[in-house]
Amino acid sequence: KSYLRLRPATLVKASTRPMVSYDDIPTKVVLNKDFMKDEDGNYIVTLLKGHGIGPEISKSVKSIFTAAEVPISWEEHEVYSRAMNKEGDLLSSETIDSIRRNKVALKGPFMTPIGKGFRSLNVTLRKKLQLYANVRPCKTIKGIDNIYENVDVVTIRENTEGEYMGLEHRVVPGVSESIKIISRRACLKIARYAFEYAVSNNRKKIVGVHKAGVMKKGDGLFLECLREINEEYPTIDYSEEQVDTMCMKLATVPEKSDMMVMPNLYGDIVSDLCAGLIGGLGLTASGNIGAEAAVFEAVHGTAPDIAGKNLANPTALLLSACMMLEHME
Amino acid sequence: MFSLRNNLIRKIRTYGKHTTPKRSFAKMKKLSTTFLQRPGEGNVKRVSLIDGEGVGPYLTDSVQEIFQAAQVPVRFENIPMVEAKEMSINIEKQTLDKLHQNDVILKGPISNDDTLMWNNHEISKALEIYAYIVHAFTIPGVNTRHKDIDIVLIRENSEGEYASIEHELLPGVIESIKVITRESSLRIAEYAFEYALLSNRKKITVVHKANIMKLCDGEFLEAAREISIRYPTILYEEMIVDATCMNLATNPQAFDIMLLPNLYGSIIGSIIAGIVGGAGIAPGANIGRKYAVFEQGARHSGKELAFTGQANPTAFILSAVMMLRHLGLPFFAEQIQNSVFKTLEEQKIRTPDIGGNHHTADFTRRIIENLD
């Protein structure tokens, strides 16, 4: 008998067993957009300033918005340096309620304290608010010297499952396993969001990024969901690409790429690669979208060495705030 | 193609009888202590050859022509890879025997699409190969955005995400398991540090995602740290994979050797191959305890280019050069390598991926003309 593995089909169809009913498989993207307004008629937005250079750049964004007469009033909340509850969250439940109420939040850079007992802030927000899509538009900014020109890509990354669920265990000493879960529900949600985003932002092409040659069933399911949703959008050009080929194309000819959808791990890597193409994380906007709320953030670090010296570049936070305004229309 | 092979066989039969190598005396007189072989090492070396898919046959033909012209004492033994449909137990056993025949294999690109009977992963498993190396360096004459890059990427090739353990938990939920063992991590880290020592390189960067996958990538990191203690002259640093991607896009000159687990290695290997000019420029190799497989750095079979005949054979030829060094034939390696660099620097004959319009055959002919 051959000890080499048998060859399964390249794409596994979903099981023929009777399916559990999924109530929230979307036929349209559900985004909660009834934003809160205060007495003056301004929209209320939760602001999480952050550490390090966070307060400075938040102040900068606030003053720009005031000068441009944007009808937004800010509700500021603190992030604590010790755990608020037994899960290790650094946010109080009031903050989470506030974001749920206001439907929108803007977040600066945070420093997760070192040590045990804390859950990373991003993980907290993502889990509590069910933010399933991470959108990062990367566009070359004129006036900044960069090696790559005419870059205009958007990466949409599935944010809830995949490799980053933290399900790891040590089987025996010396062997560790990490479990990656791909579910039909999450894939359909992200696929639907991606195509809707493409339609509403006039994007022509979507590329589904995968590694189905190796992870046949997992990424095969992801691709299957994308193809299903693709059938409803005949105007958008859909294609598929292996993740290493895609990365090579991004490193050599990023002008030719338009929009990419991918599961969690590849999304992390590729979205940071795209950020590098336009000049780094200090210039990149990012938004995490969920059904209940949307959190827009600056993805760079806290840069404690330049905090307070009036040297920080607020572009990332500013562009994220502009994404927020587009979201709020 | 068959006539080429017949020519090669004829040449090998007459080798040493009345032909004299044409090498310029000026080059031979460069001051250095001599290379010394053991008696018998100059015999014709047998290397298995796998054609591969897509542009593979063009590349292997190119290498065979060049070796013939340079009169390299290497004999290629072809391993036929049939289509997956025609695979049977007998053919599989025959192929397996042939794979195990020679220690060194030159392999054309094979894609992941399951059209050939064996894919890359199965070959690696059969030969127990655990290190995948990509050497990406900028060659003068190839126009790239970044200059002065010289990165060697060492990637663990036996486990990690490619263990292919997948199953369907519930209808619509699929679980893939990624396995990392201390043993494999120690093995690959040993290889990397040994390589750094022997090739006079100064820094190793370990790329991981241990802030999220604490246990798995933690194993990998711990193994690398243990081995790094034994090599105090080599700088050791760790970097998270997304920061690595960003640094590669902005400042790739800062990297020297990179050590990675399987999946990140595949992605970042493609990125660095792309940065220096594409899949047609960077050579690569797979090494195990007994077997060595030489191939292109990035495994792209280039099916679109298969019909035009305009593939860039540089990566394949350079990996054949790496193979010659590995076999103990450094002068032939030097000769062919210099010819390739000279051809690229002239910028007269170029394939489409580096901005020209010539065919593989023209490029090969030019390399043969530039051999001295």
CSV table of N, CA and C in Angstrom, one decimal, chain A residues 207-214 240-247, chain B residues 112-113 162 266 300:
chain,number,residue,atom,x,y,z
A,207,VAL,N,-10.5,39.7,-5.8
A,207,VAL,CA,-9.7,38.5,-5.9
A,207,VAL,C,-9.9,37.7,-4.6
A,208,GLY,N,-10.2,36.5,-4.7
A,208,GLY,CA,-10.3,35.7,-3.5
A,208,GLY,C,-9.0,35.0,-3.2
A,209,VAL,N,-8.4,35.3,-2.1
A,209,VAL,CA,-7.0,34.8,-1.8
A,209,VAL,C,-7.1,33.6,-0.9
A,210,HIS,N,-6.4,32.5,-1.3
A,210,HIS,CA,-6.6,31.3,-0.6
A,210,HIS,C,-5.3,30.5,-0.7
A,211,LYS,N,-5.4,29.3,0.0
A,211,LYS,CA,-4.3,28.4,-0.2
A,211,LYS,C,-4.9,27.0,-0.3
A,212,ALA,N,-5.8,26.9,-1.2
A,212,ALA,CA,-6.6,25.7,-1.3
A,212,ALA,C,-5.9,24.5,-1.9
A,213,GLY,N,-4.7,24.8,-2.4
A,213,GLY,CA,-3.9,23.7,-2.9
A,213,GLY,C,-3.4,22.8,-1.8
A,214,VAL,N,-3.2,23.5,-0.6
A,214,VAL,CA,-2.7,22.7,0.5
A,214,VAL,C,-3.8,22.4,1.5
A,240,GLU,N,-9.7,34.1,-8.5
A,240,GLU,CA,-9.0,33.5,-7.3
A,240,GLU,C,-7.6,33.4,-7.5
A,241,GLU,N,-6.8,33.5,-6.4
A,241,GLU,CA,-5.4,33.5,-6.5
A,241,GLU,C,-4.8,32.9,-5.3
A,242,GLN,N,-3.8,32.1,-5.5
A,242,GLN,CA,-3.1,31.6,-4.3
A,242,GLN,C,-2.4,32.7,-3.6
A,243,VAL,N,-2.2,32.5,-2.3
A,243,VAL,CA,-1.7,33.6,-1.5
A,243,VAL,C,-0.3,34.0,-1.8
A,244,ASP,N,0.6,33.0,-2.2
A,244,ASP,CA,2.0,33.4,-2.5
A,244,ASP,C,2.1,34.0,-3.9
A,245,THR,N,1.2,33.6,-4.8
A,245,THR,CA,1.2,34.3,-6.1
A,245,THR,C,0.8,35.7,-5.9
A,246,MET,N,-0.3,35.9,-5.1
A,246,MET,CA,-0.8,37.2,-4.9
A,246,MET,C,0.2,38.1,-4.3
A,247,CYS,N,1.0,37.6,-3.3
A,247,CYS,CA,2.0,38.4,-2.6
A,247,CYS,C,3.1,38.8,-3.6
B,112,ASN,N,0.4,23.2,-7.6
B,112,ASN,CA,-0.3,22.6,-6.6
B,112,ASN,C,-1.6,22.0,-7.1
B,113,ASP,N,-1.8,22.0,-8.4
B,113,ASP,CA,-3.1,21.7,-8.9
B,113,ASP,C,-3.5,20.3,-9.1
B,162,TYR,N,1.0,22.5,6.7
B,162,TYR,CA,0.9,21.6,5.6
B,162,TYR,C,0.8,20.2,6.0
B,266,SER,N,6.3,30.1,2.8
B,266,SER,CA,5.8,30.1,1.4
B,266,SER,C,5.5,31.5,1.0
B,300,HIS,N,6.4,28.4,-9.3
B,300,HIS,CA,5.4,28.8,-10.2
B,300,HIS,C,5.6,28.1,-11.5
